[in-house]
Coordinates of C-alpha atoms in Angstrom, one line a residue:
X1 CA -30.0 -65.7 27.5
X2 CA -26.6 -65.3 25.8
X3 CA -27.4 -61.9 24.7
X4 CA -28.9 -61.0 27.7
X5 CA -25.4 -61.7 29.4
X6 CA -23.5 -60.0 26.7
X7 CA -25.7 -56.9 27.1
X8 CA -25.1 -56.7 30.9
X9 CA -21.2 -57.3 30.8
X10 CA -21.0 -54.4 28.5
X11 CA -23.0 -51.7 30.9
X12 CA -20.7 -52.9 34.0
X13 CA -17.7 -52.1 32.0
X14 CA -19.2 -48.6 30.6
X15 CA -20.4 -48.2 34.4
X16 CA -17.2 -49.4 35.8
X17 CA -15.3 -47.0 33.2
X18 CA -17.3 -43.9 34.0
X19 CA -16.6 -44.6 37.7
X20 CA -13.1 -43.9 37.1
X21 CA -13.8 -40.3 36.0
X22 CA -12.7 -38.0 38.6
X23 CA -13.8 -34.3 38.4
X24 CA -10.9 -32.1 38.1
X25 CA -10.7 -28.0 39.0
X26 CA -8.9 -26.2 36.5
X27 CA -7.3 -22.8 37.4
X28 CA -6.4 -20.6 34.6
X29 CA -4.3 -17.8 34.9
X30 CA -2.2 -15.5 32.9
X31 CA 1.5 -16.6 33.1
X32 CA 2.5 -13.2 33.2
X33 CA 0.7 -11.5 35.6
X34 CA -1.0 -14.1 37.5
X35 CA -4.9 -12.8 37.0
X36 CA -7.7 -15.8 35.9
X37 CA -8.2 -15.9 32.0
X38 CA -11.9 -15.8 32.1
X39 CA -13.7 -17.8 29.3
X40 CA -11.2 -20.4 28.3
X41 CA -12.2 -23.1 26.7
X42 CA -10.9 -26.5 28.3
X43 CA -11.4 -30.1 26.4
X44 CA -10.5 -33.5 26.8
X45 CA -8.3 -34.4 23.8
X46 CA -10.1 -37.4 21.6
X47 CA -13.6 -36.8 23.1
X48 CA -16.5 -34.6 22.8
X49 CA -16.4 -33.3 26.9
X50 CA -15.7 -30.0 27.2
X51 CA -16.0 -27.2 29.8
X52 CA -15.8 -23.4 29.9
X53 CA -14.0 -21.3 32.6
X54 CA -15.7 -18.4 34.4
X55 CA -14.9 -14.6 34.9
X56 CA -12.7 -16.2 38.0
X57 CA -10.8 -18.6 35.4
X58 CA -12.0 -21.9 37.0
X59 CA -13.0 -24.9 34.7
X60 CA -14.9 -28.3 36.1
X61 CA -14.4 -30.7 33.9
X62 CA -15.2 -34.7 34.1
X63 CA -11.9 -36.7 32.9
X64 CA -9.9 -40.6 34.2
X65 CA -6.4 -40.7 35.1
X66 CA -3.7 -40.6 31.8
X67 CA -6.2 -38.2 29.4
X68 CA -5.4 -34.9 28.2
X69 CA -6.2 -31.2 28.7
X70 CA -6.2 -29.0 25.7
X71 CA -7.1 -25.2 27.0
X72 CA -7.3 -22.6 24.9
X73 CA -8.1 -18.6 25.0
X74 CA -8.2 -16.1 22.8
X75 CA -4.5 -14.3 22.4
X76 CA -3.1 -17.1 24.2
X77 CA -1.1 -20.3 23.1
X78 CA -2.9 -23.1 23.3
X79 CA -1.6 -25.5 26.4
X80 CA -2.0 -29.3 27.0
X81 CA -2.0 -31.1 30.1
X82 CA -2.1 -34.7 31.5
X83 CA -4.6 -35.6 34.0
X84 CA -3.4 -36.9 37.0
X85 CA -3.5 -37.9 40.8
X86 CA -4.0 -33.8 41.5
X87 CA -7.7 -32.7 41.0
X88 CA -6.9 -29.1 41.2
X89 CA -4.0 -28.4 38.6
X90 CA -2.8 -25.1 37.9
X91 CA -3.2 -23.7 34.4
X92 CA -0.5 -20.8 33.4
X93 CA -1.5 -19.5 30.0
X94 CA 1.4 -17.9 27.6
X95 CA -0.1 -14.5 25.7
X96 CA 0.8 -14.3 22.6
X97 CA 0.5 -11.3 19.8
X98 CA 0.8 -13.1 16.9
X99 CA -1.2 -16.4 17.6
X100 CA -3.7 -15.7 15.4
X101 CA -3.7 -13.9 11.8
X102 CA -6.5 -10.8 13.0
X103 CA -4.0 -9.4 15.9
X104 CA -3.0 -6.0 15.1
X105 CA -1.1 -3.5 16.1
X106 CA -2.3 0.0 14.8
X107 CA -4.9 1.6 17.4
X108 CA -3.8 -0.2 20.5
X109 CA 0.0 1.3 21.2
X110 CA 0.6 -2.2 22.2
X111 CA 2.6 -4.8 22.1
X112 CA -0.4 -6.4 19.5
X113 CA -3.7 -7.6 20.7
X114 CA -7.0 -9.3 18.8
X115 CA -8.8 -7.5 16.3
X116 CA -11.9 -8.3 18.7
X117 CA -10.6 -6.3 21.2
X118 CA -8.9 -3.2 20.3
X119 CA -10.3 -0.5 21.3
X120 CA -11.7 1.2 17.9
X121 CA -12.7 -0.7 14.8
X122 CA -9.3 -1.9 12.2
X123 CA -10.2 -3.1 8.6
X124 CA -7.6 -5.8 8.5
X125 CA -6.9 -6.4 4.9
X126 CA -4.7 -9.8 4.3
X127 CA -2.8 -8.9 1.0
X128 CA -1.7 -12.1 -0.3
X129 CA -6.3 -13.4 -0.9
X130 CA -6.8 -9.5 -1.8
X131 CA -4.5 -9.6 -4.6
X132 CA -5.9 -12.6 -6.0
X133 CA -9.6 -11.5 -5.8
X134 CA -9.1 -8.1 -7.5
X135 CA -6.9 -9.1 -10.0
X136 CA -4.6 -6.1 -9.4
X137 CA -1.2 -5.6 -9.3
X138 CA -0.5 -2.8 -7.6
X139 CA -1.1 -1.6 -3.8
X140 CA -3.0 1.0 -4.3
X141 CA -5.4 -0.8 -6.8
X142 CA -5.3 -3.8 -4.2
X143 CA -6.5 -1.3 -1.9
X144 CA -9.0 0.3 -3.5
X145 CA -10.9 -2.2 -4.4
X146 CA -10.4 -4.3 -0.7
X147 CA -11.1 -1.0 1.8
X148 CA -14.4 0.5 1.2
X149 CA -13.0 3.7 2.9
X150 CA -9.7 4.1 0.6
X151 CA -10.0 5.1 -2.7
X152 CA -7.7 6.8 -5.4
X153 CA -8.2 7.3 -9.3
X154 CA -6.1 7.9 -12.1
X155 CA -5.2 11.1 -13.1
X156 CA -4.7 12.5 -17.0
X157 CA -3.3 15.6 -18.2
X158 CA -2.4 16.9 -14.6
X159 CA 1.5 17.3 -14.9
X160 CA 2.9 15.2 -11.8
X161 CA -0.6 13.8 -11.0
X162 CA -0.2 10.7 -14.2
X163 CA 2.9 9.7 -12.8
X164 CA 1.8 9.0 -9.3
X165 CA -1.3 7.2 -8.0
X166 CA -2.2 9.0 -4.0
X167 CA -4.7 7.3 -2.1
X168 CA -7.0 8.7 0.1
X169 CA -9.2 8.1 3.7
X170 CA -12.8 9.0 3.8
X171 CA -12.4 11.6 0.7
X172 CA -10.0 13.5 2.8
X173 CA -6.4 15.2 1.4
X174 CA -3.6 12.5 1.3
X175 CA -1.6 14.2 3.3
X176 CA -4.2 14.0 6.3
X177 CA -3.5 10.1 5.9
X178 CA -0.8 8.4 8.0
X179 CA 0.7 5.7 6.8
X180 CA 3.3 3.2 8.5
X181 CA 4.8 0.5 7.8
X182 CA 5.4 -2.1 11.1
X183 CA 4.1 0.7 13.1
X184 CA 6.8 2.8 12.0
X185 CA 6.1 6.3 10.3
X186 CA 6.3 6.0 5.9
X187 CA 8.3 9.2 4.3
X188 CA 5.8 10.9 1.7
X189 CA 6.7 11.5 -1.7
X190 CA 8.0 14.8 -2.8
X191 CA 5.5 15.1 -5.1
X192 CA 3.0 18.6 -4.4
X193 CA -0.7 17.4 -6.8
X194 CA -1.6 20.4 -8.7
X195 CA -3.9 21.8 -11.5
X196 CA -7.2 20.4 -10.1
X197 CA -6.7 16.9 -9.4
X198 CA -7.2 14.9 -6.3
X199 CA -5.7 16.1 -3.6
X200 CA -4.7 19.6 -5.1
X201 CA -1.8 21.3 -2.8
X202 CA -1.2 17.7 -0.9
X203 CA 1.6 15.3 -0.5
X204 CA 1.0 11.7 -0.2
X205 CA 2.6 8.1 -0.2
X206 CA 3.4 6.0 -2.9
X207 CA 2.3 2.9 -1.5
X208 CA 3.0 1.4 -4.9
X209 CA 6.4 1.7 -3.8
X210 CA 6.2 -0.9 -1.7
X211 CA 6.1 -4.7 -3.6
X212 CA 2.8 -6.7 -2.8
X213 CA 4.5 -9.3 -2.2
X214 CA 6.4 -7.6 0.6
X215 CA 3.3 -7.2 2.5
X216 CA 1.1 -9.5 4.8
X217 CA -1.7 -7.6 5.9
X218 CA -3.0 -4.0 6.0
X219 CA -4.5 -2.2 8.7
X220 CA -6.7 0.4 8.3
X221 CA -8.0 2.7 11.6
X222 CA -10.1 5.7 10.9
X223 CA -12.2 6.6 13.9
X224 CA -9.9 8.2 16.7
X225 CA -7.2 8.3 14.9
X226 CA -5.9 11.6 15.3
X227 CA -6.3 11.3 19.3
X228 CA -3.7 8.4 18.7
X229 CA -1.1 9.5 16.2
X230 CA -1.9 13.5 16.0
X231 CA -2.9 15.7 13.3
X232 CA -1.3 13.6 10.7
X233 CA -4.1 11.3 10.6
X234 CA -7.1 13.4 10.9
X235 CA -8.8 10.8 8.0
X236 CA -6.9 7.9 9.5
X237 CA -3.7 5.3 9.3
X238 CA -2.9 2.3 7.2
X239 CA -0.3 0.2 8.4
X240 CA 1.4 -1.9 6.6
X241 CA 2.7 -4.9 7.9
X242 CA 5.4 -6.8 6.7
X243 CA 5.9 -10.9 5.6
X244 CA 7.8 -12.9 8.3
X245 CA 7.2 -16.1 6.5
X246 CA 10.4 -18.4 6.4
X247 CA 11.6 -21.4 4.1
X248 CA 8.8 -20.9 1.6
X249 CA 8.9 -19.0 -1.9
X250 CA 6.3 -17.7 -3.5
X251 CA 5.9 -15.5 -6.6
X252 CA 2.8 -14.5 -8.9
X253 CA 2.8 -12.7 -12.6
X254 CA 0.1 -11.5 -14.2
X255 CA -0.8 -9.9 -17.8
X256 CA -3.4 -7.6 -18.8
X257 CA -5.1 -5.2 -21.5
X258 CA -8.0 -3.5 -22.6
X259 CA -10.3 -3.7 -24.6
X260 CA -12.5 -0.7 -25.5
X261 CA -14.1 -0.4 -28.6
X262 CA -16.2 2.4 -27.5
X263 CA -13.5 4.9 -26.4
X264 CA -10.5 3.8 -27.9
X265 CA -9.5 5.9 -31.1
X266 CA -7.7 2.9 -32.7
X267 CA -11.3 2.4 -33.4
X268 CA -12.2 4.9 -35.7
X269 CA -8.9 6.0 -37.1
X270 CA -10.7 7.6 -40.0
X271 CA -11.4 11.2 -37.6
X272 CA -8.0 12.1 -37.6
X273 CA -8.0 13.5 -34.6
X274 CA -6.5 12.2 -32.1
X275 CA -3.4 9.9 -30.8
X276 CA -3.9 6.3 -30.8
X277 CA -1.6 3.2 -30.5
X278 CA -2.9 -0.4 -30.3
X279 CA -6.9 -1.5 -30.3
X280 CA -6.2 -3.4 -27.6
X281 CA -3.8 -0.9 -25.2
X282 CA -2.4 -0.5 -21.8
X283 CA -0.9 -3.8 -21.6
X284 CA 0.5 -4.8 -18.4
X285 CA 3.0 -7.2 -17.1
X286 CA 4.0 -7.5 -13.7
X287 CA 5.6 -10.0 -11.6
X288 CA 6.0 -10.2 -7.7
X289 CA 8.2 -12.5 -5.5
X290 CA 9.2 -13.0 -1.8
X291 CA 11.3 -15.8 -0.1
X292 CA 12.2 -15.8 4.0
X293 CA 15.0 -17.8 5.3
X294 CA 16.1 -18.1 9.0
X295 CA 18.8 -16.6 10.4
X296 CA 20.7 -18.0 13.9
X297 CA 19.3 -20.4 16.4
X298 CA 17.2 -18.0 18.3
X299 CA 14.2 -17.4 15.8
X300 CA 15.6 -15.0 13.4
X301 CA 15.0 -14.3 10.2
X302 CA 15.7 -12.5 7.0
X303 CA 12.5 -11.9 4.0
X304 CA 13.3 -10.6 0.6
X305 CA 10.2 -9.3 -1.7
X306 CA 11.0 -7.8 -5.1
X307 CA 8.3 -6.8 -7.6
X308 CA 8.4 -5.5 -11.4
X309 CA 5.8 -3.8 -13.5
X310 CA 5.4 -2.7 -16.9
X311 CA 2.3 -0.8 -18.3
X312 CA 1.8 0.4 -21.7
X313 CA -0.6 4.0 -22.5
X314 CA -4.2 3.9 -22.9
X315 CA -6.0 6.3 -24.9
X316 CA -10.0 7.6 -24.3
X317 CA -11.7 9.6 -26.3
X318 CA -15.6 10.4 -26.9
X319 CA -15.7 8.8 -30.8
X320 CA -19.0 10.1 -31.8
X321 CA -18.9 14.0 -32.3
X322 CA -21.7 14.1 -35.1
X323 CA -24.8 16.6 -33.8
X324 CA -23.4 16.6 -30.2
X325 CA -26.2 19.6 -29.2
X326 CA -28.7 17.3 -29.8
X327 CA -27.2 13.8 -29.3
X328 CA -26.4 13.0 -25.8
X329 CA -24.2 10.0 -26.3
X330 CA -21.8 12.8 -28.1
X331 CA -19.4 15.2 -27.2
X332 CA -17.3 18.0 -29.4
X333 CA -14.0 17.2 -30.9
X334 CA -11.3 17.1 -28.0
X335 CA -9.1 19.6 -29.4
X336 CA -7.5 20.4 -26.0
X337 CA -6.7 16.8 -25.0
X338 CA -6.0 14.9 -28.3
X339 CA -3.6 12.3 -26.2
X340 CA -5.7 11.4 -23.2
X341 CA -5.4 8.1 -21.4
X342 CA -2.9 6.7 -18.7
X343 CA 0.4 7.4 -19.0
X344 CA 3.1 4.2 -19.5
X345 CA 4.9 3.0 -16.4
X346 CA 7.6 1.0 -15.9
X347 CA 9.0 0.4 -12.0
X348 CA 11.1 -2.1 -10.3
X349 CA 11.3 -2.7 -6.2
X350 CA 13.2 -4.4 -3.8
X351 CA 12.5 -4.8 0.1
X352 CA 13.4 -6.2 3.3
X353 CA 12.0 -7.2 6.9
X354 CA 15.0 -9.0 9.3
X355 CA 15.0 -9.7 12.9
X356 CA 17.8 -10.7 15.2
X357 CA 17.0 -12.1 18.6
X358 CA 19.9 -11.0 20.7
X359 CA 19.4 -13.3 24.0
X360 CA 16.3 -15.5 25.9
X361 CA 14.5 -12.1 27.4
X362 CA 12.8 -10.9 24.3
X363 CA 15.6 -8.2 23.1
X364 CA 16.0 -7.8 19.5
X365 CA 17.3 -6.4 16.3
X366 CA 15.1 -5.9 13.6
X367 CA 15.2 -3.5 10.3
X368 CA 13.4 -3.8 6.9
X369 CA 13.5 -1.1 4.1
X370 CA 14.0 -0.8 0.7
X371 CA 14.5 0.6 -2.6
X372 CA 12.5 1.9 -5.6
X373 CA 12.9 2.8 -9.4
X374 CA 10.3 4.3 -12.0
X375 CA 9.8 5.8 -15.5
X376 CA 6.9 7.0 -16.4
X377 CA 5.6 8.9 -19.6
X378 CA 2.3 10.7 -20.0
X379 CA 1.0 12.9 -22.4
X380 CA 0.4 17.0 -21.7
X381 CA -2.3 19.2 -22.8
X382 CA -2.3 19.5 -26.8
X383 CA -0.7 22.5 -28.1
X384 CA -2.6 23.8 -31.3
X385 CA -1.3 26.3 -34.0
X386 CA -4.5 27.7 -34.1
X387 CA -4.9 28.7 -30.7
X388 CA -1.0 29.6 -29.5
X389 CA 1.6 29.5 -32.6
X390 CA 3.9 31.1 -30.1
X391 CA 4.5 28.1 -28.7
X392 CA 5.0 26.4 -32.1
X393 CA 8.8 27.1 -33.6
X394 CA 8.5 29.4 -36.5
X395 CA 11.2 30.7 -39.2
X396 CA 12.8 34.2 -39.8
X397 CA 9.1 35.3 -41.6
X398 CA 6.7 33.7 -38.5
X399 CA 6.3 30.5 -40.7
X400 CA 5.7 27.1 -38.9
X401 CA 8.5 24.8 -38.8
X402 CA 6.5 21.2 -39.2
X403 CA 8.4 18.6 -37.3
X404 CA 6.8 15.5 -38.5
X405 CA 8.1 13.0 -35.7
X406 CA 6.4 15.3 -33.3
X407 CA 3.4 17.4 -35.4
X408 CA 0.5 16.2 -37.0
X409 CA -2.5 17.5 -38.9
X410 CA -6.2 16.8 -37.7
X411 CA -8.9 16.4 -40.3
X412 CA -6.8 16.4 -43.3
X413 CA -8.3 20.2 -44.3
X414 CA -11.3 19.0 -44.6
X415 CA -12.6 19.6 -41.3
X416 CA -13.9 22.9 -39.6
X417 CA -11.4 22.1 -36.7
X418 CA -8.6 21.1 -39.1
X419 CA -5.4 22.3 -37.6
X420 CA -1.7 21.6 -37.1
X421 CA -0.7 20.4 -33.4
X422 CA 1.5 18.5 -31.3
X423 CA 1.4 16.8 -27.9
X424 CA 4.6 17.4 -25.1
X425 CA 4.8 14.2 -23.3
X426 CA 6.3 15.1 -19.5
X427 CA 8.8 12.1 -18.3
X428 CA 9.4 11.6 -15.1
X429 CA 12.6 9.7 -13.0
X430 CA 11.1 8.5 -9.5
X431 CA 13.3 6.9 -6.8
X432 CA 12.4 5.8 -3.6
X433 CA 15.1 5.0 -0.9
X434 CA 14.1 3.9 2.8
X435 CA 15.7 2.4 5.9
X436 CA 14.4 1.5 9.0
X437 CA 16.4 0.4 12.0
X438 CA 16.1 -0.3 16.1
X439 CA 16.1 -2.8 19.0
X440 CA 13.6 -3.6 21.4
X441 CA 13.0 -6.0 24.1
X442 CA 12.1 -5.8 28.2
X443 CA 12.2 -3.7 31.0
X444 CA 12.2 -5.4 33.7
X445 CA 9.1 -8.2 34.4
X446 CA 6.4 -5.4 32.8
X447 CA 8.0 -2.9 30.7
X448 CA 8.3 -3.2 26.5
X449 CA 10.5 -1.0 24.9
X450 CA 11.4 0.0 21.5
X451 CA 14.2 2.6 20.1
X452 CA 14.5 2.9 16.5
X453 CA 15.8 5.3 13.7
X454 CA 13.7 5.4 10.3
X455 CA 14.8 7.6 7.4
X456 CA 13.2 7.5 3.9
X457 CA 14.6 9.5 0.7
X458 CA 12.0 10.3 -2.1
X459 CA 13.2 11.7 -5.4
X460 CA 11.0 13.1 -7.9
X461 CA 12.5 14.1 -11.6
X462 CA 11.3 15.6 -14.7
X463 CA 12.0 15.5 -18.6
X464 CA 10.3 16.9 -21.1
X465 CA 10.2 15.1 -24.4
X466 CA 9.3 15.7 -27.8
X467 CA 8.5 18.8 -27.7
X468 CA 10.1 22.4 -28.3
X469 CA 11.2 25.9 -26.8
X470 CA 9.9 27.4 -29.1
X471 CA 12.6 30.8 -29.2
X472 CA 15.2 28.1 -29.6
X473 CA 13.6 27.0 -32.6
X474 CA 12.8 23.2 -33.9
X475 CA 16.5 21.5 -33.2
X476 CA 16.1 20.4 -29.5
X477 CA 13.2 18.4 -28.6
X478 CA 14.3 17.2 -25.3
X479 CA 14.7 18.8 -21.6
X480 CA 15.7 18.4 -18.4
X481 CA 12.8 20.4 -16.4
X482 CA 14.4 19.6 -13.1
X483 CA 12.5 18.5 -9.6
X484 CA 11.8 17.9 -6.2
X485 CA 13.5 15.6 -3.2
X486 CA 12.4 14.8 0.1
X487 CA 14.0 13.7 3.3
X488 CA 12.7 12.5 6.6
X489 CA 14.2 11.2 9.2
X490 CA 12.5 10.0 12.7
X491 CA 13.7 9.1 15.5
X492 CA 11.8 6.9 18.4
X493 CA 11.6 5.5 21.6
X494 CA 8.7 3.9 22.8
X495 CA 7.3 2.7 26.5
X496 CA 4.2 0.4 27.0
X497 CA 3.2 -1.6 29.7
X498 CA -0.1 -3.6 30.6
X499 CA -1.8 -2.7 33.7
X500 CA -2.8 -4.8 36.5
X501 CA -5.6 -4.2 39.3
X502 CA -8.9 -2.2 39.0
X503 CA -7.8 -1.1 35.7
X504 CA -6.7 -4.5 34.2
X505 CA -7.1 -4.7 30.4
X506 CA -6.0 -1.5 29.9
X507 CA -2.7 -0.2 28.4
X508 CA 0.0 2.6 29.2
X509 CA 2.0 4.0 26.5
X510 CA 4.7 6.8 26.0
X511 CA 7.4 7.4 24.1
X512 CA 9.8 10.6 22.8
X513 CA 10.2 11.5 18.7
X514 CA 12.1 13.3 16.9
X515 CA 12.1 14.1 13.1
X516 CA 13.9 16.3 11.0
X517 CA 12.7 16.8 7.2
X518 CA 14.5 18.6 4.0
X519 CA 12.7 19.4 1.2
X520 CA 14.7 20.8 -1.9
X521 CA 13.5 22.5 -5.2
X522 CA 16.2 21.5 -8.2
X523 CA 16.4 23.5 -11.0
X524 CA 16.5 21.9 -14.9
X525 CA 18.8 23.2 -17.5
X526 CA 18.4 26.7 -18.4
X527 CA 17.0 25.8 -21.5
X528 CA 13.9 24.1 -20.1
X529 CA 12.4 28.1 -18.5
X530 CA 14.8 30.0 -20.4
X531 CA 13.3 32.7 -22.6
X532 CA 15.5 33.2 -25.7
X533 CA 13.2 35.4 -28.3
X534 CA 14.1 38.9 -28.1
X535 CA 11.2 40.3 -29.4
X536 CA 8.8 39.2 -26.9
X537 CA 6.5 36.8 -29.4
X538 CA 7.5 33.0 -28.0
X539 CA 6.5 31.5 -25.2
X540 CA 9.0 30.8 -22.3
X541 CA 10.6 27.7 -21.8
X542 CA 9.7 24.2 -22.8
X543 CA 6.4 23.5 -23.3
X544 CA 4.5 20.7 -21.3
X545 CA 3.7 22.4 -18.0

């Protein structure tokens, strides 16, 4: 009997709590221009009832007096409100662009907008998991290995093409590729690929200018692009946008080598071939940083991201060369390339990302930019006495002048292909200056608009080293080969608006540009393509080229 009474106490209260539920109509709206937010979600906070707005943005939902409303919508911040004496409450919902990590902004010419809705597909490509999965440390590599669609190799042997790793969309030229960085157009380098690499008669950018850890995400949109941006992205555009992250630092190093002991000459030293260094080559080291720190009382903020890399040479060669006509895992000796690998790189870079609210309406400051430095040295073709001793320095009776720092001899004599050679290694100097600038804010209730100034700087110098002119003879072993610069400078102003009505959802851009470009042609000293044998017999200039 005592249970019996306890039992039945308990299902009045339940019934005498449920009682107090009232239902309550929920209209959901857009804050900013007052049409419903179809498919919100709407949940009382701390139970399991929950109910789902139509296409007219109305939500029934089942809640007492004093609990809460969480709604929620995609691209919207999430709003809470207490249930009161009002069954119909009014629901304003805030858009917001960066509410969740997958809004983008390439392909829309919007303010930003979800990944799930933009009108063509975007590969979004969050750096910081990327770089920790490949186990690369360089964008490009990142890149490669993250975006099925972008790929780049190294190059060997191809003059410019060692010292400077060009990416490409879709197997398309780099140049065809646009690439900007927080929607704002990237400079390309100076650099003009030649003698049958990838992207023969293109210019590209050097991505790997840019530090990792400057970076948040990438976006990558290849269909429609060109109906978008113009001719200049036939195979696409990768955006690049930057880290806003504030009161946190974070920094990553990494070291790495190879290990090849079916390639690597170190490996069978005993052919006297070919150029070696280290059985276990191409070291790298390479470290990456960024910190972000606010700036006023109105949500500013200032991000610093600096990155260093240093990579030794590798060196590849096929080692077996006995019976190569009938042995398929061999290959003839490489008499043409006897210093092949990747060439050594050493690069430091610095960068920045600011913005300055200037009042309470959404108009802002902003600029990021920033600066880069490399060195690089790769080997040239291999220049053999047998083949061209005009390029070799000779005495007053056509005798070779042996240079040992710089010539060797293959095969000891006792070889077929025994012969005295030498390999010009081509130097390069590569900075990389860049600065963008503008505000943006309102116009009026619906208008967004953005003016800015961007102007990027790329420099691109060579050196020859350890190697001759040969009608100067065997003293000078150095040159300055001279180089290339490039200078853009864009200017834009941009107009967007959402529209309302019959075509609601839909977006309205336009916008003016202007952009000047310089590209200069320096000459080296005149020793470098200066031809000083007066009979005819030596090869022009400095040999690496």
């Amino acid at each position: 009997m005592k249970k019996f009474f306890l039992s039945l106490m308990a299902m009045c209260l339940f019934i005498a709590a449920y009682s107090q539920q009232n239902d309550y109509i929920l209209r959901i709206k857009d804050a900013a221009t007052g049409q419903p937010v179809p498919n919100a979600s709407v949940t009382v906070k701390g139970t399991t009832r929950g109910a789902a707005a139509g296409t007219d943005g109305v939500a029934v939902i089942a809640a007492s007096p004093g609990e809460t409303f969480e709604i929620s919508s995609v691209g919207y911040l999430t709003e809470t409100i207490k249930a009161g004496s009002e069954k119909e409450i009014a629901v304003n919902m805030i858009f917001s662009s960066v509410s969740l990590p997958d809004v983008v902004l390439v392909g829309t010419r919007s303010a930003g907008r979800v990944k799930s809705e933009t009108p063509v597909p975007v590969d979004v490509v969050p750096m910081k998991s990327s770089e920790l999965s490949t186990g690369r440390s360089d964008l490009t590599a990142v890149m490669n290995y993250a975006a099925p669609s972008l790929n780049y190799n190294k190059q060997s042997g191809s003059d410019g093409g060692d010292h400077i790793d060009l990416a490409t969309l879709r197997g398309l030229g780099p140049d065809q590729t646009l690439v900007l960085i927080n929607g704002k157009r990237r400079h390309q380098t100076a650099f003009v690929a030649v003698f049958g690499t990838r992207g023969r008669g293109n210019s590209g950018t050097d991505m790997n200018a840019i530090p990792i850890s400057a970076i948040d995400r990438v976006e990558i949109l290849r269909d429609g692009a060109s109906a978008q941006y113009g001719s200049d992205a036939i195979a696409g555009v990768i955006n690049l946008v930057l880290n806003k992250n504030t009161g946190e630092f974070t920094a990553d190093a990494g070291y790495s080598f190879y290990n090849d002991k079916k390639y690597n000459p170190a490996f069978k030293p005993g052919l006297n071939q070919y150029v070696f260094d280290k059985k276990m080559d191409g070291a790298a080291y390479n470290l990456n940083a960024n910190y972000g720190f606010k700036a006023g009382s109105k949500g500013g903020f200032v991000n610093l991201s600096g990155s260093f890399l240093n990579q030794e040479k590798t060196f590849r060669q096929a080692l077996d060369t006995s019976d190569f006509d009938n042995n398929e895992n061999a290959l003839p000796t490489n008499i043409y390339r006897r210093a092949h690998g990747d060439g050594s790189v050493t690069s430091g870079s610095g960068f920045l990302n600011a913005e300055f609210p200037l009042n309470d309406n959404g108009t802002a400051f902003y600029a990021f930019g920033g600066v880069s430095f490399k060195k690089s040295d790769a080997y040239a073709f291999t220049r053999n006495w047998s083949m061209r001793p005009d390029r070799f320095p000779t005495d007053a009776d056509g005798n070779l002048i042996f240079v040992p720092d710089i010539m060797q001899t293959s095969g000891e004599g006792i070889y077929a292909d025994a012969d005295t050679f030498y390999n010009p290694r081509i130097q390069t100097k590569i900075s990389d200056l860049s600065l963008a600038a503008g505000v943006k804010g309102k116009w009026g209730e619906k208008w967004n608009w953005d003016l800015s100034n961007t102007i990027g700087r790329n420099d691109f110098h060579f050196y020859g080293e350890k190697t001759f002119n040969a009608s100067l003879g065997a003293d000078k072993t150095r040159f300055d080969d001279g180089g290339f610069s490039f200078l853009q400078n864009t200017v834009n102003l941009n107009f967007d608006r959402k529209i309302e009505g019959i075509a609601q959802g839909m977006n309205f851009a336009t916008g003016v540009e202007y952009r000047f470009e310089n590209y200069k042609l320096y000459a080296g000293e005149p020793d470098s393509n200066r031809k000083y044998d007066t009979t005819g017999n030596k090869a022009t200039g400095s040999q690496g080229f």
